[in-house]
XYZ file of C-alpha atoms in Angstrom:
242
model
C -10.064 123.920 -38.091
C -7.711 126.824 -39.130
C -5.615 126.310 -42.274
C -2.230 124.702 -41.934
C 0.462 127.238 -40.756
C 2.644 126.532 -43.797
C -0.141 127.704 -46.073
C -0.532 130.873 -44.038
C 3.203 131.448 -44.207
C 3.162 131.005 -47.982
C 0.298 133.450 -48.292
C 2.125 136.012 -46.157
C 5.298 135.583 -48.188
C 3.303 136.030 -51.391
C 1.771 139.238 -50.038
C 5.225 140.491 -49.019
C 6.613 139.706 -52.469
C 3.764 141.559 -54.106
C 4.385 144.536 -51.819
C 8.090 144.505 -52.685
C 7.225 144.265 -56.368
C 4.924 147.254 -56.098
C 7.588 149.177 -54.168
C 10.218 148.350 -56.772
C 7.865 149.391 -59.549
C 7.166 152.720 -57.878
C 10.887 153.142 -57.238
C 11.696 152.518 -60.911
C 9.103 155.088 -61.922
C 10.614 157.556 -59.484
C 14.113 156.864 -60.867
C 12.871 157.359 -64.379
C 11.266 160.603 -63.438
C 14.400 161.588 -61.537
C 16.581 160.837 -64.553
C 14.342 162.933 -66.701
C 14.674 165.719 -64.218
C 18.378 165.083 -64.111
C 18.698 165.287 -67.883
C 16.269 168.002 -68.712
C 15.761 169.934 -65.559
C 17.965 172.596 -64.034
C 20.024 171.820 -60.971
C 20.366 168.250 -61.927
C 23.176 167.477 -59.531
C 21.218 168.368 -56.531
C 18.283 166.522 -57.860
C 20.502 163.551 -58.549
C 21.499 163.521 -54.942
C 17.878 163.738 -53.988
C 17.029 160.883 -56.306
C 19.879 158.807 -54.929
C 18.878 159.505 -51.393
C 15.262 158.686 -52.163
C 16.338 155.491 -53.838
C 18.510 154.474 -50.926
C 15.977 155.399 -48.307
C 13.079 153.738 -50.058
C 14.974 150.563 -50.859
C 16.523 150.244 -47.418
C 13.326 151.063 -45.634
C 11.387 148.671 -47.826
C 13.898 145.874 -47.370
C 14.606 146.442 -43.741
C 11.238 147.571 -42.493
C 8.716 145.702 -44.498
C 10.845 142.724 -45.424
C 12.411 142.112 -42.071
C 9.357 142.926 -40.054
C 7.060 140.975 -42.329
C 9.454 138.091 -42.665
C 10.458 137.903 -39.018
C 6.995 138.505 -37.641
C 5.211 136.291 -40.083
C 7.843 133.599 -39.908
C 7.892 133.610 -36.135
C 4.137 133.731 -35.883
C 3.903 131.036 -38.546
C 6.400 128.903 -36.686
C 4.463 129.479 -33.488
C 1.265 128.496 -35.229
C 3.012 125.447 -36.641
C 4.325 124.468 -33.225
C 0.993 125.156 -31.625
C -0.833 123.262 -34.360
C 1.585 120.392 -34.120
C 1.298 120.321 -30.337
C -2.479 120.525 -30.418
C -2.722 117.954 -33.168
C -0.303 115.617 -31.428
C -2.137 116.014 -28.145
C -5.465 115.502 -29.858
C -4.122 112.485 -31.709
C -2.666 111.046 -28.520
C -5.908 111.691 -26.659
C -7.835 110.128 -29.519
C -5.496 107.137 -29.494
C -5.993 106.746 -25.747
C -9.746 107.030 -26.137
C -9.675 104.583 -29.012
C -7.611 102.125 -27.001
C -9.949 102.506 -24.029
C -12.961 102.010 -26.298
C -11.297 98.988 -27.897
C -10.513 97.537 -24.479
C -14.081 98.179 -23.393
C -15.398 96.509 -26.528
C -13.095 93.543 -25.947
C -14.328 93.320 -22.359
C -17.941 93.500 -23.550
C -17.250 90.833 -26.157
C -15.642 88.627 -23.507
C -18.636 89.151 -21.230
C -20.999 88.306 -24.057
C -18.989 85.173 -24.780
C -19.130 84.235 -21.103
C -22.877 84.870 -21.100
C -23.263 82.736 -24.212
C -21.199 79.987 -22.581
C -23.314 80.200 -19.439
C -26.460 80.104 -21.548
C -25.173 77.024 -23.364
C -24.364 75.363 -20.048
C -27.839 76.283 -18.793
C -29.415 74.852 -21.938
C -27.386 71.663 -21.506
C -28.471 71.404 -17.878
C -32.069 72.029 -18.902
C -31.807 69.265 -21.489
C -30.366 66.912 -18.866
C -33.180 67.895 -16.501
C -35.767 67.286 -19.208
C -34.214 63.888 -19.916
C -34.273 63.061 -16.223
C -37.867 64.232 -16.029
C -38.769 62.007 -18.963
C -36.988 59.092 -17.308
C -38.858 59.780 -14.074
C -42.117 59.955 -16.012
C -41.321 56.622 -17.656
C -40.497 55.139 -14.267
C -43.678 56.596 -12.826
C -45.695 55.147 -15.681
C -44.025 51.764 -15.221
C -44.723 51.946 -11.494
C -48.290 52.963 -12.232
C -48.650 50.012 -14.583
C -47.222 47.725 -11.929
C -49.565 49.269 -9.381
C -52.479 48.768 -11.736
C -51.389 45.185 -12.264
C -51.150 44.728 -8.523
C -54.548 46.324 -8.061
C -55.964 44.068 -10.749
C -54.387 41.024 -9.136
C -55.700 42.219 -5.803
C -59.166 42.632 -7.260
C -58.918 39.172 -8.798
C -57.800 37.826 -5.440
C -60.671 39.606 -3.758
C -63.063 38.120 -6.291
C -61.572 34.675 -5.700
C -61.759 35.222 -1.970
C -65.364 36.299 -2.252
C -66.082 33.241 -4.386
C -64.349 31.037 -1.820
C -66.310 32.708 0.957
C -69.486 32.175 -1.010
C -68.541 28.548 -1.532
C -67.789 28.203 2.135
C -71.061 29.861 2.986
C -72.811 27.486 0.606
C -70.982 24.568 2.219
C -71.901 25.826 5.640
C -75.510 26.163 4.526
C -75.361 22.658 3.162
C -73.768 21.406 6.354
C -76.408 23.204 8.373
C -79.087 21.653 6.199
C -77.441 18.258 6.654
C -77.300 18.816 10.379
C -80.934 19.812 10.325
C -81.710 16.706 8.330
C -79.666 14.599 10.730
C -81.399 16.192 13.654
C -84.744 15.574 12.027
C -83.707 11.975 11.361
C -82.558 11.594 14.929
C -85.856 12.982 16.074
C -87.628 10.598 13.768
C -85.505 7.692 15.010
C -86.124 8.687 18.578
C -89.812 8.868 17.845
C -89.679 5.452 16.217
C -87.689 4.020 19.139
C -90.089 5.513 21.580
C -93.046 4.166 19.698
C -91.369 0.791 19.459
C -90.620 0.831 23.161
C -94.173 1.678 23.878
C -95.385 -1.046 21.581
C -92.969 -3.599 23.056
C -93.851 -2.665 26.578
C -97.498 -2.893 25.881
C -97.170 -6.166 23.991
C -94.809 -7.684 26.585
C -96.933 -6.685 29.462
C -99.987 -8.011 27.771
C -98.223 -11.247 26.996
C -96.959 -11.703 30.559
C -100.285 -10.859 31.931
C -101.871 -13.403 29.686
C -99.526 -16.168 30.859
C -99.143 -15.420 34.532
C -101.692 -12.902 35.292
C -98.963 -10.754 36.833
C -97.724 -7.551 35.304
C -93.903 -7.583 35.219
C -92.029 -4.363 34.738
C -88.799 -4.519 32.773
C -86.188 -1.829 32.461
C -85.812 -2.233 28.731
C -87.701 -4.037 25.988
C -84.542 -6.032 25.228
C -84.538 -7.486 28.727
C -88.153 -8.326 28.322
C -87.525 -10.076 25.013
C -84.540 -11.926 26.407
C -86.358 -12.965 29.508
C -89.510 -14.152 27.841
C -88.505 -14.921 24.360
C -90.327 -17.655 22.566
C -88.678 -20.657 20.953
C -87.614 -19.930 17.375
C -87.361 -16.089 17.873
C -84.076 -14.256 17.653
C -82.978 -12.827 20.946
C -79.710 -10.784 20.677
C -78.535 -12.801 17.698
C -79.210 -16.244 19.216
C -81.994 -18.736 18.989
C -83.630 -20.525 21.874
């Protein structure tokens, strides 16, 4: 960045002052030499006029030319530099302020977005925790239902075992009943055989007895009729005595 215009102006003024000092020094030397010429040299009057004219010309030209031109030009250029520097600096500062404000606004927006993201993340974490809690509750319910199902299965198995035992008992009872029926049937067969043998014996004995008494063979329908018809005194015939 170029130096501040005021510093440049001071430097230019210092250079101008040094130039004026050198000019004045040379002018004093010229005057001294002129005075010596005036005092000691011939034609001093004319030389005095020359010295005066040289003094006037040099001083006026130095003041007017160098001083005015240097002062006016340097001052104007310095003022222009100052104005230009001020304008550029002000514009740069304003542009920097605008950029800084825009950057600050952008940072604030980013911060707000980050805060919103953090809030959303917190809400998501809370929802996830609620979901995990619900999942745990569902797992507990599922385990309880599984335990109840296992209990029901166990009760069902126990019922099946009891049912099988009852069926086995019933089968055993049926087998026993079948055996009893077989025994009854065998007894009936035995009774029938005994009755048949008794009938045969009675028929044979009755017929033989009748044949012995009458010589005629009488056929009876049943042995009871035969006993009733030809019962002997003192024998029981259908619960009565003859």
